[in-house]
């Protein structure tokens, strides 16, 4: 600390009406809106900080990180200046502003921070023409619950001013403590720049048998792996954990330099966007492949020759093999959680293990209460996210290390493990079809009319004949969730059509894509007979999709010929 105290300013502002967090305390918008609209970012940051009770905020510690996308450095500086002005006592920030979403959750829990701010738009593109986002995690390390998101939104609609220290400057590249003397503050404001990987790595060491994984990657007959960080936040984590700690060759890791625009690519780990990894795996040289999204909470698993492991299958296989992980051998398994649209493959594993399954709305925040109350050990979503009660976020690298642990223990290939799982439990054919960038008003009327149709009593028992298939409707509903911990009710979380053969169709409106709307259509069909396990998912599901398109009229009503993305 040198010189005069840094002044704290109060800046007049006017509210924006569109700062409702989409869920989990997150606001995701086009980068140009954050960058170009006057006070757009300060308004939201002030709303987040003001949502913390004053007595809890004064002198508290918070964690700040980003996925490194364009505008992150500017936004980090604003967050720091406003945190100081609002009485936060200490900030923990990853070096160069970099911290994965799982690492933020880890640090919040480790140091008992009041919460954290993550600058990310998840798997959305970056750059000036891309998207930017701000996400608020609460003291348990998880995404903000809806009651907190609602409070943030209410504050944002009436905000008249925000507090900031515009002259405060920090060096994000320099590890260690930086202190600042502020006007009218009795204690200095402290910023600690930390290695983005170390605290998180220490946690992973307590969960896994690193020696077993290292033997798999370096010993005789070593497994050759290929891991794609997609130029997001995970590059430093992949290099330090998989290469430096566990011995994978340096050339196992690709696209490991975080870039503001993710190299012009879409940092979404699926078959549509992770094509560099997919092509490398198809060559047969590598036995295991993985990719991560921009902020490191989502992942994709591929086997040799590009064998794809669906997220729902991955979740179920992890559940069936938790005994391979020292953490679960010690802690036990209390229950599983999955989002409602995720396939029911997990349910069959849970039944065999005699543990409960909790079916929640989409959004990781719904798992936090279950884990905090000791009800749930493992959770997952069909959107390439899996995690356990070691954190309160989904965790891509954790999931990859689970898979490597399973491979080390079972001494089988990825494909062999998946096929063995299908043979024991049956195969759940599953696809998600995204209709992105739709007019919000059009999606409202589509979903309204569809709800009226499928929830009418006369819809039960209807039969749909498609080719040689006849599907009979057994149950329909508009999904609502009653939290078993606190009784909170969350309504209108998607339309479900369940057929007599346990096939499912689900329609859900997604609010996570910024200013436009997305309708997601999910189809699931179960095949017990091993002789039917080698079919293409879209071929198996085509009769169900035909039914979905017929009753929703989504192509006719949107002018679309097909979905934007299929996963």
PDB file of C-alpha atoms in Angstrom, residues 189-469:
ATOM      1  CA  UNK A 189      -8.838  -4.315   0.954  1.00  0.00           C
ATOM      2  CA  UNK A 190      -6.870  -7.436   0.042  1.00  0.00           C
ATOM      3  CA  UNK A 191      -6.545  -9.306  -3.255  1.00  0.00           C
ATOM      4  CA  UNK A 192      -4.795 -12.672  -3.408  1.00  0.00           C
ATOM      5  CA  UNK A 193      -3.749 -13.971  -6.805  1.00  0.00           C
ATOM      6  CA  UNK A 194      -3.478 -17.770  -6.649  1.00  0.00           C
ATOM      7  CA  UNK A 195      -2.381 -20.546  -8.949  1.00  0.00           C
ATOM      8  CA  UNK A 196      -5.633 -21.576 -10.692  1.00  0.00           C
ATOM      9  CA  UNK A 197      -4.956 -25.307 -10.376  1.00  0.00           C
ATOM     10  CA  UNK A 198      -3.235 -26.019  -7.038  1.00  0.00           C
ATOM     11  CA  UNK A 199      -6.127 -25.962  -4.536  1.00  0.00           C
ATOM     12  CA  UNK A 200      -8.356 -27.956  -6.881  1.00  0.00           C
ATOM     13  CA  UNK A 201      -5.570 -30.458  -7.592  1.00  0.00           C
ATOM     14  CA  UNK A 202      -5.091 -31.026  -3.874  1.00  0.00           C
ATOM     15  CA  UNK A 203      -8.769 -31.950  -3.618  1.00  0.00           C
ATOM     16  CA  UNK A 204      -8.502 -34.400  -6.526  1.00  0.00           C
ATOM     17  CA  UNK A 205      -5.576 -36.124  -4.805  1.00  0.00           C
ATOM     18  CA  UNK A 206      -7.872 -36.958  -1.879  1.00  0.00           C
ATOM     19  CA  UNK A 207     -10.508 -38.494  -4.165  1.00  0.00           C
ATOM     20  CA  UNK A 208      -8.578 -40.663  -6.626  1.00  0.00           C
ATOM     21  CA  UNK A 209      -5.807 -43.240  -6.639  1.00  0.00           C
ATOM     22  CA  UNK A 210      -3.349 -41.192  -8.665  1.00  0.00           C
ATOM     23  CA  UNK A 211      -0.819 -44.041  -8.678  1.00  0.00           C
ATOM     24  CA  UNK A 212      -3.302 -46.339 -10.428  1.00  0.00           C
ATOM     25  CA  UNK A 213      -4.100 -43.712 -13.055  1.00  0.00           C
ATOM     26  CA  UNK A 214      -0.410 -42.927 -13.547  1.00  0.00           C
ATOM     27  CA  UNK A 215       0.348 -46.614 -14.092  1.00  0.00           C
ATOM     28  CA  UNK A 216      -2.403 -46.725 -16.710  1.00  0.00           C
ATOM     29  CA  UNK A 217      -0.911 -43.765 -18.572  1.00  0.00           C
ATOM     30  CA  UNK A 218       2.803 -44.576 -18.213  1.00  0.00           C
ATOM     31  CA  UNK A 219       3.266 -48.284 -17.477  1.00  0.00           C
ATOM     32  CA  UNK A 220       3.670 -51.244 -19.817  1.00  0.00           C
ATOM     33  CA  UNK A 221       0.959 -51.213 -22.443  1.00  0.00           C
ATOM     34  CA  UNK A 222       0.143 -47.622 -21.501  1.00  0.00           C
ATOM     35  CA  UNK A 223      -3.157 -46.148 -22.585  1.00  0.00           C
ATOM     36  CA  UNK A 224      -2.677 -43.418 -25.183  1.00  0.00           C
ATOM     37  CA  UNK A 225      -5.036 -40.545 -24.548  1.00  0.00           C
ATOM     38  CA  UNK A 226      -6.054 -37.397 -26.401  1.00  0.00           C
ATOM     39  CA  UNK A 227      -7.571 -34.509 -24.449  1.00  0.00           C
ATOM     40  CA  UNK A 228      -8.915 -31.322 -26.041  1.00  0.00           C
ATOM     41  CA  UNK A 229      -9.226 -28.211 -23.851  1.00  0.00           C
ATOM     42  CA  UNK A 230     -10.865 -26.369 -26.780  1.00  0.00           C
ATOM     43  CA  UNK A 231      -8.816 -23.213 -25.975  1.00  0.00           C
ATOM     44  CA  UNK A 232     -10.908 -22.658 -22.848  1.00  0.00           C
ATOM     45  CA  UNK A 233     -10.015 -22.489 -19.177  1.00  0.00           C
ATOM     46  CA  UNK A 234      -9.045 -26.166 -18.920  1.00  0.00           C
ATOM     47  CA  UNK A 235      -5.679 -25.938 -20.684  1.00  0.00           C
ATOM     48  CA  UNK A 236      -3.641 -25.282 -17.500  1.00  0.00           C
ATOM     49  CA  UNK A 237      -5.593 -27.963 -15.620  1.00  0.00           C
ATOM     50  CA  UNK A 238      -5.086 -30.610 -18.288  1.00  0.00           C
ATOM     51  CA  UNK A 239      -1.354 -29.926 -18.491  1.00  0.00           C
ATOM     52  CA  UNK A 240      -0.761 -29.809 -14.741  1.00  0.00           C
ATOM     53  CA  UNK A 241      -2.995 -32.727 -13.730  1.00  0.00           C
ATOM     54  CA  UNK A 242      -2.923 -35.163 -16.627  1.00  0.00           C
ATOM     55  CA  UNK A 243       0.545 -34.428 -17.989  1.00  0.00           C
ATOM     56  CA  UNK A 244       2.698 -33.165 -15.092  1.00  0.00           C
ATOM     57  CA  UNK A 245       1.034 -35.068 -12.251  1.00  0.00           C
ATOM     58  CA  UNK A 246      -0.165 -38.256 -13.951  1.00  0.00           C
ATOM     59  CA  UNK A 247       2.493 -38.650 -16.617  1.00  0.00           C
ATOM     60  CA  UNK A 248       0.555 -38.405 -19.858  1.00  0.00           C
ATOM     61  CA  UNK A 249       2.841 -37.236 -22.692  1.00  0.00           C
ATOM     62  CA  UNK A 250       2.674 -33.506 -23.351  1.00  0.00           C
ATOM     63  CA  UNK A 251       1.345 -34.104 -26.861  1.00  0.00           C
ATOM     64  CA  UNK A 252      -1.673 -35.879 -25.363  1.00  0.00           C
ATOM     65  CA  UNK A 253      -3.147 -32.456 -24.644  1.00  0.00           C
ATOM     66  CA  UNK A 254      -4.292 -30.185 -27.465  1.00  0.00           C
ATOM     67  CA  UNK A 255      -5.726 -26.657 -27.696  1.00  0.00           C
ATOM     68  CA  UNK A 256      -4.479 -25.928 -24.180  1.00  0.00           C
ATOM     69  CA  UNK A 257      -3.773 -22.205 -24.506  1.00  0.00           C
ATOM     70  CA  UNK A 258      -6.821 -20.237 -23.310  1.00  0.00           C
ATOM     71  CA  UNK A 259      -7.851 -17.808 -26.047  1.00  0.00           C
ATOM     72  CA  UNK A 260     -10.334 -14.946 -25.881  1.00  0.00           C
ATOM     73  CA  UNK A 261     -12.276 -16.306 -28.858  1.00  0.00           C
ATOM     74  CA  UNK A 262     -11.486 -20.010 -28.238  1.00  0.00           C
ATOM     75  CA  UNK A 263      -9.624 -20.092 -31.529  1.00  0.00           C
ATOM     76  CA  UNK A 264     -12.765 -19.086 -33.394  1.00  0.00           C
ATOM     77  CA  UNK A 265     -14.405 -22.328 -32.337  1.00  0.00           C
ATOM     78  CA  UNK A 266     -17.538 -23.187 -30.361  1.00  0.00           C
ATOM     79  CA  UNK A 267     -16.181 -24.479 -27.001  1.00  0.00           C
ATOM     80  CA  UNK A 268     -18.896 -27.115 -26.625  1.00  0.00           C
ATOM     81  CA  UNK A 269     -17.724 -30.730 -26.077  1.00  0.00           C
ATOM     82  CA  UNK A 270     -20.047 -32.679 -28.337  1.00  0.00           C
ATOM     83  CA  UNK A 271     -19.880 -34.459 -31.680  1.00  0.00           C
ATOM     84  CA  UNK A 272     -20.969 -31.317 -33.532  1.00  0.00           C
ATOM     85  CA  UNK A 273     -18.189 -29.037 -32.292  1.00  0.00           C
ATOM     86  CA  UNK A 274     -15.352 -31.208 -30.944  1.00  0.00           C
ATOM     87  CA  UNK A 275     -14.530 -32.418 -34.448  1.00  0.00           C
ATOM     88  CA  UNK A 276     -10.736 -32.097 -34.078  1.00  0.00           C
ATOM     89  CA  UNK A 277     -10.799 -34.633 -31.246  1.00  0.00           C
ATOM     90  CA  UNK A 278     -13.311 -36.863 -33.012  1.00  0.00           C
ATOM     91  CA  UNK A 279     -11.177 -37.108 -36.152  1.00  0.00           C
ATOM     92  CA  UNK A 280      -8.065 -37.876 -34.102  1.00  0.00           C
ATOM     93  CA  UNK A 281      -9.900 -40.634 -32.241  1.00  0.00           C
ATOM     94  CA  UNK A 282     -11.276 -42.154 -35.431  1.00  0.00           C
ATOM     95  CA  UNK A 283      -7.718 -42.889 -36.522  1.00  0.00           C
ATOM     96  CA  UNK A 284      -7.452 -45.619 -33.872  1.00  0.00           C
ATOM     97  CA  UNK A 285      -4.153 -44.432 -32.364  1.00  0.00           C
ATOM     98  CA  UNK A 286      -5.713 -43.328 -29.070  1.00  0.00           C
ATOM     99  CA  UNK A 287      -7.663 -45.477 -26.645  1.00  0.00           C
ATOM    100  CA  UNK A 288      -9.302 -42.655 -24.708  1.00  0.00           C
ATOM    101  CA  UNK A 289     -10.388 -39.159 -25.679  1.00  0.00           C
ATOM    102  CA  UNK A 290     -11.980 -36.292 -23.794  1.00  0.00           C
ATOM    103  CA  UNK A 291     -12.978 -32.687 -24.444  1.00  0.00           C
ATOM    104  CA  UNK A 292     -14.040 -29.866 -22.114  1.00  0.00           C
ATOM    105  CA  UNK A 293     -16.176 -26.778 -22.518  1.00  0.00           C
ATOM    106  CA  UNK A 294     -15.004 -23.209 -21.961  1.00  0.00           C
ATOM    107  CA  UNK A 295     -15.334 -23.107 -18.162  1.00  0.00           C
ATOM    108  CA  UNK A 296     -14.496 -26.760 -17.476  1.00  0.00           C
ATOM    109  CA  UNK A 297     -17.730 -28.114 -16.032  1.00  0.00           C
ATOM    110  CA  UNK A 298     -18.831 -30.141 -19.090  1.00  0.00           C
ATOM    111  CA  UNK A 299     -17.020 -32.978 -20.816  1.00  0.00           C
ATOM    112  CA  UNK A 300     -17.270 -35.583 -23.551  1.00  0.00           C
ATOM    113  CA  UNK A 301     -15.807 -39.104 -23.552  1.00  0.00           C
ATOM    114  CA  UNK A 302     -14.704 -40.974 -26.691  1.00  0.00           C
ATOM    115  CA  UNK A 303     -13.230 -44.423 -27.029  1.00  0.00           C
ATOM    116  CA  UNK A 304     -10.915 -45.854 -29.667  1.00  0.00           C
ATOM    117  CA  UNK A 305     -12.050 -45.324 -33.255  1.00  0.00           C
ATOM    118  CA  UNK A 306     -14.302 -42.485 -32.117  1.00  0.00           C
ATOM    119  CA  UNK A 307     -16.682 -44.614 -30.024  1.00  0.00           C
ATOM    120  CA  UNK A 308     -19.033 -42.066 -28.446  1.00  0.00           C
ATOM    121  CA  UNK A 309     -20.220 -42.348 -24.858  1.00  0.00           C
ATOM    122  CA  UNK A 310     -23.466 -40.433 -24.440  1.00  0.00           C
ATOM    123  CA  UNK A 311     -23.660 -38.217 -21.330  1.00  0.00           C
ATOM    124  CA  UNK A 312     -26.566 -40.244 -19.929  1.00  0.00           C
ATOM    125  CA  UNK A 313     -24.666 -43.499 -20.434  1.00  0.00           C
ATOM    126  CA  UNK A 314     -21.554 -41.953 -18.901  1.00  0.00           C
ATOM    127  CA  UNK A 315     -23.505 -40.983 -15.798  1.00  0.00           C
ATOM    128  CA  UNK A 316     -24.990 -44.479 -15.431  1.00  0.00           C
ATOM    129  CA  UNK A 317     -21.637 -46.222 -16.011  1.00  0.00           C
ATOM    130  CA  UNK A 318     -19.902 -43.979 -13.464  1.00  0.00           C
ATOM    131  CA  UNK A 319     -22.667 -44.810 -10.972  1.00  0.00           C
ATOM    132  CA  UNK A 320     -22.236 -48.540 -11.566  1.00  0.00           C
ATOM    133  CA  UNK A 321     -18.466 -48.321 -11.032  1.00  0.00           C
ATOM    134  CA  UNK A 322     -18.102 -45.960  -8.071  1.00  0.00           C
ATOM    135  CA  UNK A 323     -16.338 -48.710  -6.135  1.00  0.00           C
ATOM    136  CA  UNK A 324     -13.298 -48.022  -8.354  1.00  0.00           C
ATOM    137  CA  UNK A 325     -12.889 -44.638  -6.619  1.00  0.00           C
ATOM    138  CA  UNK A 326     -11.308 -44.478  -3.130  1.00  0.00           C
ATOM    139  CA  UNK A 327     -13.518 -41.517  -2.175  1.00  0.00           C
ATOM    140  CA  UNK A 328     -16.709 -43.551  -2.608  1.00  0.00           C
ATOM    141  CA  UNK A 329     -15.284 -46.660  -0.996  1.00  0.00           C
ATOM    142  CA  UNK A 330     -14.691 -44.490   2.069  1.00  0.00           C
ATOM    143  CA  UNK A 331     -17.799 -42.271   1.973  1.00  0.00           C
ATOM    144  CA  UNK A 332     -20.333 -44.747   0.617  1.00  0.00           C
ATOM    145  CA  UNK A 333     -23.130 -44.015  -1.857  1.00  0.00           C
ATOM    146  CA  UNK A 334     -26.292 -42.415  -0.501  1.00  0.00           C
ATOM    147  CA  UNK A 335     -28.273 -41.613  -3.615  1.00  0.00           C
ATOM    148  CA  UNK A 336     -28.200 -40.366  -7.209  1.00  0.00           C
ATOM    149  CA  UNK A 337     -29.642 -37.302  -8.896  1.00  0.00           C
ATOM    150  CA  UNK A 338     -30.446 -36.585 -12.519  1.00  0.00           C
ATOM    151  CA  UNK A 339     -32.268 -33.839 -14.349  1.00  0.00           C
ATOM    152  CA  UNK A 340     -35.667 -34.860 -15.657  1.00  0.00           C
ATOM    153  CA  UNK A 341     -34.648 -34.781 -19.365  1.00  0.00           C
ATOM    154  CA  UNK A 342     -31.627 -37.050 -18.689  1.00  0.00           C
ATOM    155  CA  UNK A 343     -32.223 -40.652 -19.705  1.00  0.00           C
ATOM    156  CA  UNK A 344     -33.448 -43.152 -17.151  1.00  0.00           C
ATOM    157  CA  UNK A 345     -30.338 -45.324 -17.563  1.00  0.00           C
ATOM    158  CA  UNK A 346     -29.214 -44.108 -14.123  1.00  0.00           C
ATOM    159  CA  UNK A 347     -32.444 -45.345 -12.564  1.00  0.00           C
ATOM    160  CA  UNK A 348     -31.711 -48.948 -13.513  1.00  0.00           C
ATOM    161  CA  UNK A 349     -28.298 -48.780 -11.850  1.00  0.00           C
ATOM    162  CA  UNK A 350     -29.811 -47.210  -8.749  1.00  0.00           C
ATOM    163  CA  UNK A 351     -32.405 -49.968  -8.528  1.00  0.00           C
ATOM    164  CA  UNK A 352     -29.699 -52.631  -8.669  1.00  0.00           C
ATOM    165  CA  UNK A 353     -27.732 -50.805  -5.930  1.00  0.00           C
ATOM    166  CA  UNK A 354     -30.862 -50.159  -3.850  1.00  0.00           C
ATOM    167  CA  UNK A 355     -30.279 -46.403  -3.613  1.00  0.00           C
ATOM    168  CA  UNK A 356     -32.778 -43.624  -4.381  1.00  0.00           C
ATOM    169  CA  UNK A 357     -32.820 -41.466  -7.502  1.00  0.00           C
ATOM    170  CA  UNK A 358     -33.915 -37.840  -7.323  1.00  0.00           C
ATOM    171  CA  UNK A 359     -35.374 -36.435 -10.538  1.00  0.00           C
ATOM    172  CA  UNK A 360     -34.924 -32.659 -10.668  1.00  0.00           C
ATOM    173  CA  UNK A 361     -35.479 -29.822 -13.144  1.00  0.00           C
ATOM    174  CA  UNK A 362     -32.590 -28.954 -15.439  1.00  0.00           C
ATOM    175  CA  UNK A 363     -29.989 -26.818 -13.657  1.00  0.00           C
ATOM    176  CA  UNK A 364     -27.241 -27.849 -11.264  1.00  0.00           C
ATOM    177  CA  UNK A 365     -28.581 -25.645  -8.466  1.00  0.00           C
ATOM    178  CA  UNK A 366     -31.314 -28.209  -7.799  1.00  0.00           C
ATOM    179  CA  UNK A 367     -28.732 -30.800  -6.755  1.00  0.00           C
ATOM    180  CA  UNK A 368     -27.146 -28.611  -4.058  1.00  0.00           C
ATOM    181  CA  UNK A 369     -29.852 -29.110  -1.421  1.00  0.00           C
ATOM    182  CA  UNK A 370     -29.769 -32.864  -2.020  1.00  0.00           C
ATOM    183  CA  UNK A 371     -26.011 -33.005  -1.516  1.00  0.00           C
ATOM    184  CA  UNK A 372     -25.951 -30.577   1.410  1.00  0.00           C
ATOM    185  CA  UNK A 373     -28.523 -32.725   3.201  1.00  0.00           C
ATOM    186  CA  UNK A 374     -26.550 -35.931   2.598  1.00  0.00           C
ATOM    187  CA  UNK A 375     -29.141 -37.448   0.264  1.00  0.00           C
ATOM    188  CA  UNK A 376     -27.121 -37.504  -2.940  1.00  0.00           C
ATOM    189  CA  UNK A 377     -23.587 -38.652  -3.821  1.00  0.00           C
ATOM    190  CA  UNK A 378     -23.583 -38.439  -7.631  1.00  0.00           C
ATOM    191  CA  UNK A 379     -25.518 -36.194 -10.022  1.00  0.00           C
ATOM    192  CA  UNK A 380     -25.668 -35.647 -13.746  1.00  0.00           C
ATOM    193  CA  UNK A 381     -27.393 -34.034 -16.691  1.00  0.00           C
ATOM    194  CA  UNK A 382     -27.742 -35.025 -20.328  1.00  0.00           C
ATOM    195  CA  UNK A 383     -25.995 -31.770 -21.293  1.00  0.00           C
ATOM    196  CA  UNK A 384     -22.545 -33.321 -20.716  1.00  0.00           C
ATOM    197  CA  UNK A 385     -22.352 -32.487 -17.011  1.00  0.00           C
ATOM    198  CA  UNK A 386     -21.564 -34.898 -14.154  1.00  0.00           C
ATOM    199  CA  UNK A 387     -20.358 -34.330 -10.603  1.00  0.00           C
ATOM    200  CA  UNK A 388     -20.448 -35.576  -7.056  1.00  0.00           C
ATOM    201  CA  UNK A 389     -20.723 -34.228  -3.525  1.00  0.00           C
ATOM    202  CA  UNK A 390     -17.014 -33.318  -3.491  1.00  0.00           C
ATOM    203  CA  UNK A 391     -18.170 -29.968  -4.950  1.00  0.00           C
ATOM    204  CA  UNK A 392     -21.441 -28.213  -5.703  1.00  0.00           C
ATOM    205  CA  UNK A 393     -20.776 -27.892  -9.428  1.00  0.00           C
ATOM    206  CA  UNK A 394     -20.534 -30.309 -12.284  1.00  0.00           C
ATOM    207  CA  UNK A 395     -16.893 -31.135 -12.879  1.00  0.00           C
ATOM    208  CA  UNK A 396     -15.475 -32.174 -16.241  1.00  0.00           C
ATOM    209  CA  UNK A 397     -11.958 -33.135 -15.169  1.00  0.00           C
ATOM    210  CA  UNK A 398     -13.298 -35.084 -12.184  1.00  0.00           C
ATOM    211  CA  UNK A 399     -15.464 -37.103 -14.595  1.00  0.00           C
ATOM    212  CA  UNK A 400     -12.479 -37.797 -16.855  1.00  0.00           C
ATOM    213  CA  UNK A 401     -10.441 -39.000 -13.873  1.00  0.00           C
ATOM    214  CA  UNK A 402     -13.340 -41.261 -12.864  1.00  0.00           C
ATOM    215  CA  UNK A 403     -13.294 -42.801 -16.330  1.00  0.00           C
ATOM    216  CA  UNK A 404      -9.527 -43.296 -16.213  1.00  0.00           C
ATOM    217  CA  UNK A 405      -9.922 -44.929 -12.785  1.00  0.00           C
ATOM    218  CA  UNK A 406     -12.541 -47.307 -14.177  1.00  0.00           C
ATOM    219  CA  UNK A 407     -10.299 -48.170 -17.125  1.00  0.00           C
ATOM    220  CA  UNK A 408      -7.386 -48.822 -14.754  1.00  0.00           C
ATOM    221  CA  UNK A 409      -9.464 -51.037 -12.451  1.00  0.00           C
ATOM    222  CA  UNK A 410     -11.347 -53.034 -15.073  1.00  0.00           C
ATOM    223  CA  UNK A 411      -8.547 -53.305 -17.635  1.00  0.00           C
ATOM    224  CA  UNK A 412     -11.012 -52.992 -20.490  1.00  0.00           C
ATOM    225  CA  UNK A 413     -11.448 -50.480 -23.296  1.00  0.00           C
ATOM    226  CA  UNK A 414     -14.040 -47.719 -23.228  1.00  0.00           C
ATOM    227  CA  UNK A 415     -16.205 -49.588 -25.729  1.00  0.00           C
ATOM    228  CA  UNK A 416     -15.967 -52.870 -23.819  1.00  0.00           C
ATOM    229  CA  UNK A 417     -17.053 -51.173 -20.601  1.00  0.00           C
ATOM    230  CA  UNK A 418     -20.023 -49.523 -22.312  1.00  0.00           C
ATOM    231  CA  UNK A 419     -21.117 -52.716 -24.034  1.00  0.00           C
ATOM    232  CA  UNK A 420     -20.828 -54.696 -20.817  1.00  0.00           C
ATOM    233  CA  UNK A 421     -23.029 -52.091 -19.181  1.00  0.00           C
ATOM    234  CA  UNK A 422     -25.631 -52.383 -21.937  1.00  0.00           C
ATOM    235  CA  UNK A 423     -25.574 -56.171 -21.666  1.00  0.00           C
ATOM    236  CA  UNK A 424     -26.285 -55.976 -17.944  1.00  0.00           C
ATOM    237  CA  UNK A 425     -28.767 -53.113 -17.814  1.00  0.00           C
ATOM    238  CA  UNK A 426     -30.037 -52.689 -21.376  1.00  0.00           C
ATOM    239  CA  UNK A 427     -29.416 -49.787 -23.732  1.00  0.00           C
ATOM    240  CA  UNK A 428     -31.222 -46.457 -23.558  1.00  0.00           C
ATOM    241  CA  UNK A 429     -31.265 -44.901 -27.018  1.00  0.00           C
ATOM    242  CA  UNK A 430     -31.370 -41.164 -26.548  1.00  0.00           C
ATOM    243  CA  UNK A 431     -31.116 -37.925 -28.525  1.00  0.00           C
ATOM    244  CA  UNK A 432     -31.647 -34.221 -27.931  1.00  0.00           C
ATOM    245  CA  UNK A 433     -32.737 -31.888 -30.709  1.00  0.00           C
ATOM    246  CA  UNK A 434     -32.215 -28.146 -30.158  1.00  0.00           C
ATOM    247  CA  UNK A 435     -34.208 -25.511 -32.005  1.00  0.00           C
ATOM    248  CA  UNK A 436     -32.122 -22.441 -31.193  1.00  0.00           C
ATOM    249  CA  UNK A 437     -32.487 -18.731 -31.834  1.00  0.00           C
ATOM    250  CA  UNK A 438     -36.292 -18.707 -31.880  1.00  0.00           C
ATOM    251  CA  UNK A 439     -38.559 -15.739 -31.216  1.00  0.00           C
ATOM    252  CA  UNK A 440     -39.547 -15.909 -27.529  1.00  0.00           C
ATOM    253  CA  UNK A 441     -43.193 -15.100 -28.319  1.00  0.00           C
ATOM    254  CA  UNK A 442     -43.398 -17.939 -30.870  1.00  0.00           C
ATOM    255  CA  UNK A 443     -41.918 -20.443 -28.424  1.00  0.00           C
ATOM    256  CA  UNK A 444     -44.365 -19.354 -25.733  1.00  0.00           C
ATOM    257  CA  UNK A 445     -47.362 -20.119 -27.964  1.00  0.00           C
ATOM    258  CA  UNK A 446     -45.900 -23.414 -29.190  1.00  0.00           C
ATOM    259  CA  UNK A 447     -45.347 -24.626 -25.639  1.00  0.00           C
ATOM    260  CA  UNK A 448     -48.720 -23.291 -24.446  1.00  0.00           C
ATOM    261  CA  UNK A 449     -50.631 -25.111 -27.162  1.00  0.00           C
ATOM    262  CA  UNK A 450     -48.608 -28.276 -26.728  1.00  0.00           C
ATOM    263  CA  UNK A 451     -49.259 -28.286 -22.976  1.00  0.00           C
ATOM    264  CA  UNK A 452     -52.990 -27.924 -23.561  1.00  0.00           C
ATOM    265  CA  UNK A 453     -52.892 -30.872 -25.959  1.00  0.00           C
ATOM    266  CA  UNK A 454     -50.820 -33.376 -24.012  1.00  0.00           C
ATOM    267  CA  UNK A 455     -52.222 -32.645 -20.556  1.00  0.00           C
ATOM    268  CA  UNK A 456     -55.821 -33.065 -21.691  1.00  0.00           C
ATOM    269  CA  UNK A 457     -57.254 -36.249 -20.195  1.00  0.00           C
ATOM    270  CA  UNK A 458     -58.247 -37.504 -23.646  1.00  0.00           C
ATOM    271  CA  UNK A 459     -54.567 -37.657 -24.672  1.00  0.00           C
ATOM    272  CA  UNK A 460     -53.928 -40.566 -22.292  1.00  0.00           C
ATOM    273  CA  UNK A 461     -54.350 -43.850 -24.143  1.00  0.00           C
ATOM    274  CA  UNK A 462     -53.944 -42.338 -27.597  1.00  0.00           C
ATOM    275  CA  UNK A 463     -52.029 -44.520 -30.013  1.00  0.00           C
ATOM    276  CA  UNK A 464     -49.570 -43.377 -32.654  1.00  0.00           C
ATOM    277  CA  UNK A 465     -48.636 -45.727 -35.484  1.00  0.00           C
ATOM    278  CA  UNK A 466     -45.355 -45.008 -37.270  1.00  0.00           C
ATOM    279  CA  UNK A 467     -44.224 -47.723 -39.666  1.00  0.00           C
ATOM    280  CA  UNK A 468     -44.227 -51.007 -37.762  1.00  0.00           C
ATOM    281  CA  UNK A 469     -44.279 -49.233 -34.392  1.00  0.00           C
TER     282      UNK A 469
END
